[in-house]
Coordinates of C-alpha atoms in Angstrom, one line a residue:
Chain A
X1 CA 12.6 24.3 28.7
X2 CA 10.8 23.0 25.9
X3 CA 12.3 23.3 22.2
X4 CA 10.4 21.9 20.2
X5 CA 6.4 22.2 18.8
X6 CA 4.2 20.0 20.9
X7 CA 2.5 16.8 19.4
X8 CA 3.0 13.2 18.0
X9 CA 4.2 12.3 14.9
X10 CA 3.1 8.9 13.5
X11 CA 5.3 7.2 10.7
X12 CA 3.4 4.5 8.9
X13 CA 5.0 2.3 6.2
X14 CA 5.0 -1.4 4.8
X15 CA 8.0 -3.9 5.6
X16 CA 11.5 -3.0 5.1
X17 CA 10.1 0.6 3.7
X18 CA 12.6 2.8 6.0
X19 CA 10.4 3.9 8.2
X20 CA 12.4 3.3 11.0
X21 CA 15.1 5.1 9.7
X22 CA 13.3 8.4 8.9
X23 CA 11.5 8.0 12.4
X24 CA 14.9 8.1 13.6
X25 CA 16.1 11.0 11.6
X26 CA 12.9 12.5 12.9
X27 CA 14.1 12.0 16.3
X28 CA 17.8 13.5 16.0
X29 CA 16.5 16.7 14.5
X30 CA 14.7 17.4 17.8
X31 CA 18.1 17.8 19.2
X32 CA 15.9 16.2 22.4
X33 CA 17.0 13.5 24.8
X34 CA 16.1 10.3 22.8
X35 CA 14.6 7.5 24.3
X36 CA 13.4 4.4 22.3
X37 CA 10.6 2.4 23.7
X38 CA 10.6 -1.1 21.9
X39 CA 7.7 -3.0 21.8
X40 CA 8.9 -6.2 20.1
X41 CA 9.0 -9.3 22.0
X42 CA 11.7 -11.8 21.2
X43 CA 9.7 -15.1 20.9
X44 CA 11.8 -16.7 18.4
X45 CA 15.2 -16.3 16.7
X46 CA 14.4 -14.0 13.5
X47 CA 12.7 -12.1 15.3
X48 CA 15.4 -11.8 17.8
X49 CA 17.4 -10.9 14.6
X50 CA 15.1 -8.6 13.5
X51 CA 15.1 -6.8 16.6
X52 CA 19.1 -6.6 16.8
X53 CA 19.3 -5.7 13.3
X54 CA 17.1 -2.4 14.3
X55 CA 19.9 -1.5 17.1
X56 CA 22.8 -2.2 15.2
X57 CA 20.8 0.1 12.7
X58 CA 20.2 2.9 15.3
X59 CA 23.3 2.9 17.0
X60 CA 23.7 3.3 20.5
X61 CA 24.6 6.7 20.7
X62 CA 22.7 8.8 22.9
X63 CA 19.7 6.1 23.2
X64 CA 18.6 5.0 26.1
X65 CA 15.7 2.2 25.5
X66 CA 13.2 0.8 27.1
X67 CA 11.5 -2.8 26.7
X68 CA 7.8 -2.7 26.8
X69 CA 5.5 -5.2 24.9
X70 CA 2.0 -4.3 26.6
X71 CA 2.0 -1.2 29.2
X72 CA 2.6 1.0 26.8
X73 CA 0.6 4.1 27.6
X74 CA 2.0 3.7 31.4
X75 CA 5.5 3.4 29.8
X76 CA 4.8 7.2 28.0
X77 CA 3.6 8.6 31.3
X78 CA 6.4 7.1 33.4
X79 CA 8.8 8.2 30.8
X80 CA 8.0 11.4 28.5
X81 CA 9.4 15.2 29.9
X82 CA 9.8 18.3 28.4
X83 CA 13.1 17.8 27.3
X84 CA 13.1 14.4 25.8
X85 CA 11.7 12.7 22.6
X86 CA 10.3 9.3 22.6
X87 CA 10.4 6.8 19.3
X88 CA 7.7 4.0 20.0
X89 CA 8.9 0.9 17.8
X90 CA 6.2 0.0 16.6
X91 CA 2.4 0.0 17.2
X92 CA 1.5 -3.1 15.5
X93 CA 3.9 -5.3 17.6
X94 CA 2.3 -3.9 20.4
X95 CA -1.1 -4.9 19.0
X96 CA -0.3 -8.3 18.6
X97 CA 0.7 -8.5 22.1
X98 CA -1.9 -7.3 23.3
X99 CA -3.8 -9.5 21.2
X100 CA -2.0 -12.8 22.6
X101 CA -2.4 -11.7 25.8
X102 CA -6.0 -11.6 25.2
X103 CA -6.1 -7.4 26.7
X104 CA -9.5 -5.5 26.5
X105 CA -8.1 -3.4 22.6
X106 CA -10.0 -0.3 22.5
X107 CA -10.0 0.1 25.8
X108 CA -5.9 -0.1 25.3
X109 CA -6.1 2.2 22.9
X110 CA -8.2 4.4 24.2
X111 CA -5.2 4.6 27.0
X112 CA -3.0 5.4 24.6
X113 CA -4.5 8.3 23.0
X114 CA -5.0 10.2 26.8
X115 CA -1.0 9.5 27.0
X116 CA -0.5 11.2 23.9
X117 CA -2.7 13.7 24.3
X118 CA -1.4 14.7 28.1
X119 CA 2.4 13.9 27.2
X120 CA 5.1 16.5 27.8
X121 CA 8.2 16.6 25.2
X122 CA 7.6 14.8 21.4
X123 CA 6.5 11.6 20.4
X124 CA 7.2 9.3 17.4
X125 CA 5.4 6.2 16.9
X126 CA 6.4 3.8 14.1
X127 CA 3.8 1.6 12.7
X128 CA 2.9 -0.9 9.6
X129 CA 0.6 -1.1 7.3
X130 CA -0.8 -4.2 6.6
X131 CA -4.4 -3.6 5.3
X132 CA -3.1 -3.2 1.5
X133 CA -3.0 -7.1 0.8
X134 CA -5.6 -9.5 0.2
X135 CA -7.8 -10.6 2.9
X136 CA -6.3 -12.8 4.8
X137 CA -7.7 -16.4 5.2
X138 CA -6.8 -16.4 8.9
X139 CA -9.4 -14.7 11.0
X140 CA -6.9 -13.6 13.5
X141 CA -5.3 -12.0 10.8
X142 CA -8.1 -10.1 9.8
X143 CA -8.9 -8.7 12.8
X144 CA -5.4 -7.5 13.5
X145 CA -5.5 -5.5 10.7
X146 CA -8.8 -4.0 11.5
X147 CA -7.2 -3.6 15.0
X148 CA -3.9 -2.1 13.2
X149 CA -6.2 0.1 11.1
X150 CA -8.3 1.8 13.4
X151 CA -5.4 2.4 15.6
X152 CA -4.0 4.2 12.8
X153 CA -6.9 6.4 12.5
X154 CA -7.2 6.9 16.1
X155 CA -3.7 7.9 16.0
X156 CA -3.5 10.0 12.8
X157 CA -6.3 12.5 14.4
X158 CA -4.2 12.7 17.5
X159 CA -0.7 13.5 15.4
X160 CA 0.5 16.4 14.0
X161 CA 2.4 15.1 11.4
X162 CA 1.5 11.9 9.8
X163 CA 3.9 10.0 7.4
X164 CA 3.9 7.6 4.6
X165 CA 7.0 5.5 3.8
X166 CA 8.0 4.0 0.8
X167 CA 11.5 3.1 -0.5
X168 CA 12.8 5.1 1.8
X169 CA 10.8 7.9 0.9
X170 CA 8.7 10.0 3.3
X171 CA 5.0 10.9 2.2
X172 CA 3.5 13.3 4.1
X173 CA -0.1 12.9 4.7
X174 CA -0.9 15.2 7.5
X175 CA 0.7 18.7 8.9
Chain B
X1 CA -31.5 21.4 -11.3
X2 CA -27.8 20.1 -10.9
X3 CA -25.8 21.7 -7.8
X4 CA -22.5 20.1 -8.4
X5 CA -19.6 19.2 -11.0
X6 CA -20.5 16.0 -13.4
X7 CA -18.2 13.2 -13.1
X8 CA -17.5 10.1 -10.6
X9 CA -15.2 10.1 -7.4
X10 CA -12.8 7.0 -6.6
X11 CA -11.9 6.6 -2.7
X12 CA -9.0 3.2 -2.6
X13 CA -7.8 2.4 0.4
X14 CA -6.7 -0.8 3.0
X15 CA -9.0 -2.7 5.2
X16 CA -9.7 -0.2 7.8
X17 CA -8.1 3.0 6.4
X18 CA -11.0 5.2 7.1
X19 CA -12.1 5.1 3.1
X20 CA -15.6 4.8 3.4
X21 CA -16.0 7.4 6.8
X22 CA -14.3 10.1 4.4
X23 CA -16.9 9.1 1.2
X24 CA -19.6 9.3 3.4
X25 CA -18.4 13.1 4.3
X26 CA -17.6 13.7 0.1
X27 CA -21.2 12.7 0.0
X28 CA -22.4 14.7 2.6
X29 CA -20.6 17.6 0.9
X30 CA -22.6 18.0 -2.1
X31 CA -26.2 18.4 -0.3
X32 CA -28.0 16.2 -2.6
X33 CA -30.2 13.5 -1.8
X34 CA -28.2 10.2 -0.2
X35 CA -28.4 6.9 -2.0
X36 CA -26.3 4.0 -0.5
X37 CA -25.6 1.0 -2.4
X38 CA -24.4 -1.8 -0.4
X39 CA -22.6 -4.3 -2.4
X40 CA -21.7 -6.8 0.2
X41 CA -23.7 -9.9 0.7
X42 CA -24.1 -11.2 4.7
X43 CA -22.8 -14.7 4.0
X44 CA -21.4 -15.5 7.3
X45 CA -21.7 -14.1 10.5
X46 CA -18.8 -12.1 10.3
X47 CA -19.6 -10.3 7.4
X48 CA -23.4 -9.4 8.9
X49 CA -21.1 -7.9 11.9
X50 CA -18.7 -6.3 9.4
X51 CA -22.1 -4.9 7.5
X52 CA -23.8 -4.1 10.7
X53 CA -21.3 -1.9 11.7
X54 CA -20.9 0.3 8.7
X55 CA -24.5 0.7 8.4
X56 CA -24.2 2.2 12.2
X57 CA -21.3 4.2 11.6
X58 CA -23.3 6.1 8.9
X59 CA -26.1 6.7 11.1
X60 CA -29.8 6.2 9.4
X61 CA -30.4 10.2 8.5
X62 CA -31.2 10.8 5.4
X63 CA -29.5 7.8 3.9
X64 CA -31.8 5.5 1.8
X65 CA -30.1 2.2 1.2
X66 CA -29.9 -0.4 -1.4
X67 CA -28.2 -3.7 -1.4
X68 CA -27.2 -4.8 -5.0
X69 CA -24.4 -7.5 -5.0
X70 CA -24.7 -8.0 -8.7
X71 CA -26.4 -5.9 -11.4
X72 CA -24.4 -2.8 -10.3
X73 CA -24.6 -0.8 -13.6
X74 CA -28.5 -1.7 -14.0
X75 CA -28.8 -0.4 -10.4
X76 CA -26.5 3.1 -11.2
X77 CA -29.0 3.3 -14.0
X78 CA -32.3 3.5 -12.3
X79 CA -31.4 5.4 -9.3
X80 CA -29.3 8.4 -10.4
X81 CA -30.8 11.1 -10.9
X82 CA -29.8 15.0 -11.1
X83 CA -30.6 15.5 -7.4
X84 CA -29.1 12.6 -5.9
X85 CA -25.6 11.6 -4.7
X86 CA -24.9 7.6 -5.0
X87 CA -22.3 6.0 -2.6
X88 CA -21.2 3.0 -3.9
X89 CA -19.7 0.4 -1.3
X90 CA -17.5 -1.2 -2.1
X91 CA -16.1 -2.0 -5.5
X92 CA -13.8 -5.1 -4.3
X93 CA -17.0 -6.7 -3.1
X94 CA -18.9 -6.4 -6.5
X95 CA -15.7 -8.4 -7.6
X96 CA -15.9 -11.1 -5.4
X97 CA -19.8 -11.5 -6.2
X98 CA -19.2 -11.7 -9.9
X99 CA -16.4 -13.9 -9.6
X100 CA -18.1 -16.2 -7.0
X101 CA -21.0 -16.3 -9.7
X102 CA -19.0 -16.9 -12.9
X103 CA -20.0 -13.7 -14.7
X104 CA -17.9 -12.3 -17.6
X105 CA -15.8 -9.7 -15.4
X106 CA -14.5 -7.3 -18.3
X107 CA -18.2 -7.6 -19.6
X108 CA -19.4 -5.8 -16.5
X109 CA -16.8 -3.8 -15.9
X110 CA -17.7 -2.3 -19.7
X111 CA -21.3 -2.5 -18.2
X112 CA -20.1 0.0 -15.3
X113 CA -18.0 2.1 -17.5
X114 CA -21.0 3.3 -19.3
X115 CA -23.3 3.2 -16.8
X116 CA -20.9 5.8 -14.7
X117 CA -20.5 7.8 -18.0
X118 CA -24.2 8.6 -18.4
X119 CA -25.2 9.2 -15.3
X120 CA -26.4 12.5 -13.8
X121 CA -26.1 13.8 -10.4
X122 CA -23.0 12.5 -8.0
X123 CA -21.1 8.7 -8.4
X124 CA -18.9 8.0 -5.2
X125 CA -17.1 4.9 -5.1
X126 CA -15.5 2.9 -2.5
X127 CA -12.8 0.1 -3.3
X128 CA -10.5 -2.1 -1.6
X129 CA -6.5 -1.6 -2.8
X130 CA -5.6 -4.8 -2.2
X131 CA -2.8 -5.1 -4.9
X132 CA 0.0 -4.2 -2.4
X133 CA 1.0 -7.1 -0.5
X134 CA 3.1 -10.7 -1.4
X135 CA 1.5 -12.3 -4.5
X136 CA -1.2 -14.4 -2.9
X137 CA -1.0 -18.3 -2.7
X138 CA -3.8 -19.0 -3.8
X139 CA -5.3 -18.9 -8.0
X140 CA -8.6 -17.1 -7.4
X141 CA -6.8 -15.0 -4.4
X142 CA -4.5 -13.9 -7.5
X143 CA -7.2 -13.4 -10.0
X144 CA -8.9 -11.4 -7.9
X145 CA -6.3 -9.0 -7.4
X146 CA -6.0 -8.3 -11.3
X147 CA -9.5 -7.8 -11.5
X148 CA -9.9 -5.5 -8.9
X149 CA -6.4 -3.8 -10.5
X150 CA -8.2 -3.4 -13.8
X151 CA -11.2 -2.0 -12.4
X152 CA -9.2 0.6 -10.4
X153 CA -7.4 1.9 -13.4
X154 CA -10.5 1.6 -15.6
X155 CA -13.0 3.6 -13.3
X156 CA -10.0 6.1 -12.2
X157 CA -9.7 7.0 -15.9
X158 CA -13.0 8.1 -16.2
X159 CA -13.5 9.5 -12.5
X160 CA -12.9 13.6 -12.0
X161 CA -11.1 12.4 -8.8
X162 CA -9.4 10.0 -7.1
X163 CA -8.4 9.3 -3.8
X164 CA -6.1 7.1 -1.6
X165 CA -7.0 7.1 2.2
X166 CA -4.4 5.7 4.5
X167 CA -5.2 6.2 8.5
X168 CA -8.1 8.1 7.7
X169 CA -5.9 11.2 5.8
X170 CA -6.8 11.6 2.1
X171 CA -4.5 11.7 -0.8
X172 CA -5.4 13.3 -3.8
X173 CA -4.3 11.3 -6.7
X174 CA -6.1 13.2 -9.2
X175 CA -8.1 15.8 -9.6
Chain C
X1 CA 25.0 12.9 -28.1
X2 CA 22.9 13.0 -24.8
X3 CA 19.3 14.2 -25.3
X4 CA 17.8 13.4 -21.3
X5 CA 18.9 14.4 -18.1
X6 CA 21.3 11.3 -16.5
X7 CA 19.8 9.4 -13.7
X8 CA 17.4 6.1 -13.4
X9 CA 13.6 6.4 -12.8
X10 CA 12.3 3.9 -10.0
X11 CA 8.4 3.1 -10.3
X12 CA 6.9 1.6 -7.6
X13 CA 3.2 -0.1 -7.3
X14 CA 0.9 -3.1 -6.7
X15 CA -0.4 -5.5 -8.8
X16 CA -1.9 -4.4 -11.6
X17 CA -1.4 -0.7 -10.8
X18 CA -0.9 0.2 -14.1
X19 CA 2.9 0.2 -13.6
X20 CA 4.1 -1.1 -16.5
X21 CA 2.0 0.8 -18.6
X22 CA 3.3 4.0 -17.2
X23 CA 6.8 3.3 -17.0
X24 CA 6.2 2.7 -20.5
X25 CA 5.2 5.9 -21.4
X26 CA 7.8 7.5 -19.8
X27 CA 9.8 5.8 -21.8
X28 CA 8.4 7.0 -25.0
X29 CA 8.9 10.0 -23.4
X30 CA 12.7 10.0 -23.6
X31 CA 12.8 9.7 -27.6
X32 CA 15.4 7.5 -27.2
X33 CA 15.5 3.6 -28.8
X34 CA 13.6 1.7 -26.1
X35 CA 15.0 -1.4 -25.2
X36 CA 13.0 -4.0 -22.8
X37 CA 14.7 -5.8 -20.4
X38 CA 12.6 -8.3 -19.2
X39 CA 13.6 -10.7 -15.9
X40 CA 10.4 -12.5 -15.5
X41 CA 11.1 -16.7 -16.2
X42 CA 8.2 -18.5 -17.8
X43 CA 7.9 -21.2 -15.3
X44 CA 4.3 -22.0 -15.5
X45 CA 1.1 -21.3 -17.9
X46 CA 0.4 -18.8 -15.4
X47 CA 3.2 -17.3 -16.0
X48 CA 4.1 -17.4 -19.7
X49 CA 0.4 -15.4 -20.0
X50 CA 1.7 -12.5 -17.8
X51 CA 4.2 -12.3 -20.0
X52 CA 2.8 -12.4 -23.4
X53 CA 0.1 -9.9 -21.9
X54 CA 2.7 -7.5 -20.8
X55 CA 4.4 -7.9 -24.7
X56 CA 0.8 -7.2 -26.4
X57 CA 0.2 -4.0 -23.9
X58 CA 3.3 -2.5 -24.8
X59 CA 3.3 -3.6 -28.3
X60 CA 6.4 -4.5 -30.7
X61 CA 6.8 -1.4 -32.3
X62 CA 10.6 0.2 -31.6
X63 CA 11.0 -2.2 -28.6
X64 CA 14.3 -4.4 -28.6
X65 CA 13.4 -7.4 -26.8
X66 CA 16.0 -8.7 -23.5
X67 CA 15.1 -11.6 -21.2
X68 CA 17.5 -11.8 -18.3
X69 CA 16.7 -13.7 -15.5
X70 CA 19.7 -13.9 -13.3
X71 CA 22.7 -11.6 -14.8
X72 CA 20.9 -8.0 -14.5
X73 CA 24.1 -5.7 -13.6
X74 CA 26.1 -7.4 -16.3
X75 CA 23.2 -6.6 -19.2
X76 CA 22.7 -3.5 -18.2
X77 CA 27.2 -3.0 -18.5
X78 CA 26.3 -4.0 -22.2
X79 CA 22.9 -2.7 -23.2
X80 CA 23.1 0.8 -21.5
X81 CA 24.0 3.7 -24.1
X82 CA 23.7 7.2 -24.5
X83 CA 21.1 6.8 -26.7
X84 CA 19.1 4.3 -25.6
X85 CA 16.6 4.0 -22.7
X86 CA 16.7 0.4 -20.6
X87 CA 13.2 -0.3 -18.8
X88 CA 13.8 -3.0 -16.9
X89 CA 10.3 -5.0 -15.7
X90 CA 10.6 -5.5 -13.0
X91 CA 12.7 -5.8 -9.8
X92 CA 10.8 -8.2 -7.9
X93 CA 11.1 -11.0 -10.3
X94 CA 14.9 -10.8 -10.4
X95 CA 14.6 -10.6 -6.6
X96 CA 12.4 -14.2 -6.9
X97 CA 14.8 -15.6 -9.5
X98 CA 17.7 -14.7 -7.6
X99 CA 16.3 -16.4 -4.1
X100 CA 15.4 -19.8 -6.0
X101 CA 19.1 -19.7 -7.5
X102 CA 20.8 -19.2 -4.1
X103 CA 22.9 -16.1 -5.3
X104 CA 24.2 -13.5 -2.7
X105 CA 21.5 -11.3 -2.9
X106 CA 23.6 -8.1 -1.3
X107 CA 26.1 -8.7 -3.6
X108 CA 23.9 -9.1 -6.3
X109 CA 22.3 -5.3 -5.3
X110 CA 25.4 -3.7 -5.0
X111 CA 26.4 -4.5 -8.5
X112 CA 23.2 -3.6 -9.8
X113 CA 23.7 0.2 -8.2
X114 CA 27.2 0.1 -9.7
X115 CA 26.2 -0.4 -13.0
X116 CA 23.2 1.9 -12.4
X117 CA 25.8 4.6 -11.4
X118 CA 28.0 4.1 -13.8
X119 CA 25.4 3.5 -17.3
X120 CA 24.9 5.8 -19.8
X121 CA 21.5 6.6 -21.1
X122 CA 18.5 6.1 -19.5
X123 CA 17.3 3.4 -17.0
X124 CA 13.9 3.3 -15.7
X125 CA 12.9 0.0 -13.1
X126 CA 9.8 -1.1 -12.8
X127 CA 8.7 -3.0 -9.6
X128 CA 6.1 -4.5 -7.3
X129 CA 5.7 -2.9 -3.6
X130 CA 4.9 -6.3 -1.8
X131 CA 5.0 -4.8 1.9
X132 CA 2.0 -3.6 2.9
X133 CA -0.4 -6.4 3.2
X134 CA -0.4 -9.2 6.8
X135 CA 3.2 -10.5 7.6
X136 CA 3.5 -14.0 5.6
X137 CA 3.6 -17.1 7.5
X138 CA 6.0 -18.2 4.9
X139 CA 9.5 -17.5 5.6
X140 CA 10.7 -17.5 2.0
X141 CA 8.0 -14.6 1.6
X142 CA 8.8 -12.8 4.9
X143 CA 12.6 -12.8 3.2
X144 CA 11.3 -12.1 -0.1
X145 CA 9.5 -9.1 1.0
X146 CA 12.8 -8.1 2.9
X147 CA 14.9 -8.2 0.2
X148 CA 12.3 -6.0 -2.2
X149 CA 12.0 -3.5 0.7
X150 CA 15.4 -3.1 0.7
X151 CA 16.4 -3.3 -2.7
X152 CA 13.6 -0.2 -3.4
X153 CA 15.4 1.5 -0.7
X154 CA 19.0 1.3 -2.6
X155 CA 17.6 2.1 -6.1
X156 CA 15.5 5.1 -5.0
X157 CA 18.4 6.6 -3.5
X158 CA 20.6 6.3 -6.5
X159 CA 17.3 7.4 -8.7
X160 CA 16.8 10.6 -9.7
X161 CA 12.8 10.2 -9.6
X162 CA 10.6 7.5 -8.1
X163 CA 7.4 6.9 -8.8
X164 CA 4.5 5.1 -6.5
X165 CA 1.8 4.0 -9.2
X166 CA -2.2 3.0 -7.5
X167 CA -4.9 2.5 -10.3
X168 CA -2.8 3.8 -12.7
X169 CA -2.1 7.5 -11.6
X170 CA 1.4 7.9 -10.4
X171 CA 2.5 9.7 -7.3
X172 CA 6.1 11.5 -7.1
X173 CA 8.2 10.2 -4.2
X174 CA 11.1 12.0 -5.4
X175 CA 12.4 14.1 -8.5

């Protein structure tokens, strides 16, 4: 039985905004089966604390999580159901993996928006925004963020709630 | 005769927020004549693509273009008129052009002011928030960012509205 | 007697948002003798110009002058009273001046929202959002930008409204 309104809810937000922790809050109100898909790899040791300060932050009641840096839209069909919500952690690691692994992007996204768009249960997706600096110098840089940022779009049309958050504070942009 | 409300329209947002694809529907809105002025110069390869693709993304119909990396407010002057829209694109890029050519910034941004003040018809402009990440490295990279700050503030005073896109969503700020 | 309502007033924005200025006028708002606290350190030219330009935009009249660094809790112990309104400009510099003096930085928050909690009068902080551009490459500004986050998370909780200022116009996050 399903409980809950059907869609995807994006959370966007800049470094250390909260996001995380409203995406979260997002997730118990379902009252849903929560599963945490994490796309972070842990290539060096603060980001290995990074990653443990996010569990330690969520707990481990009633999570069960999954590792995924790359197959992400396979990892939502595998693992999304009627009576669970999923909390993707976050979009832009997952872009720079696929990045560094050198993956075909849109086409990536492209696969991610038919998972959405066909996936049982809710979704939450946590991302960054990082295209409110100045341009970076690094070119790499600059076409993550143009990768980040038309994810973002591709995702917002998708969602039916979109979120900005700042200090803590939820924004909402959309729903 | 005039079909819409006097007055200017701001649209800030990141590097690939989806600003300039929701100006490009403001101007479609108000049914008057299309005027594009492209403020970006093509002075590497990646800015011709970054160019390139913009100019495809708002198709060819009905649009006619102007590229004016300097004398924006001379350029405002002589092409608004009652029954045309202009769609200004982008602010930020105007910056770095006057910077990179040693012009006296607040002496064109006054230039602008007035230039947006008396003009009939429709004003939309695009511009780069790029005020929102760590303080940059480098001198110019910092200049840059008050500049553009000052203009923001300056031409958001005298626009009717204002808005900040994030992940293609709009968000009124004023008006 | 007491002529506001109790609680601090957090305002967020870039660089040369129009921050200041705003926070400013809320302040005048209060009626109450405005006293300036001001945390930025005059280490460079650079520097000592932001500063003077900040003192000649908000002008001398009725404004008792503070500079504190380092010891921000404790001033705010003395300076706070029920007749007087504390703007404190800004957060992110204390943050900085904190990090290149090797002070507990968690301690150093927690006894800034005790003495938030427990002041009289009015408090309103100014201070930079520095999280939404491309991750730095430098870890002292990947920690900086940590800290900020997290401090603007603990201060807008404890806040009774927060502000998020772009060219400007200010946004209500809360109040």
């Amino acid at each position: 039985m399903k409980t809950t309104s059907p869609g995807a809810v994006l959370v966007l937000g800049g470094a250390r905004s909260g996001k995380s922790a409203f995406a979260e809050k997002l997730v118990a109100g379902t009252g849903l089966a929560k599963h945490y898909i994490a796309t972070g790899r842990a290539w060096d040791e603060e980001m290995r604390e990074r990653i443990e300060q996010h569990k330690v932050q969520r707990g481990s009641h009633g999570w069960i999580t999954h590792e995924e840096p790359l197959a992400l839209p396979e990892r939502i069909n595998d693992t999304a159901r009627d009576d669970r919500v999923l909390l993707v952690d976050c979009l832009t690691l997952w872009v720079t993996n696929l990045m560094l692994e050198g993956h075909d992007i849109p086409a990536a996204f492209d696969d991610l928006s038919a998972a959405v768009v066909t996936a049982p249960g809710r979704l939450v997706f946590v991302s960054n925004e990082v295209g409110l600096g100045i341009v970076p110098d690094n070119k790499m840089a600059r076409e993550f963020r143009d990768h980040a940022g038309r994810l973002h779009q591709q995702m917002a049309q998708l969602a039916t709630e979109v979120y900005f958050v700042a200090a803590g504070l939820p924004l909402k942009m959309k729903g």
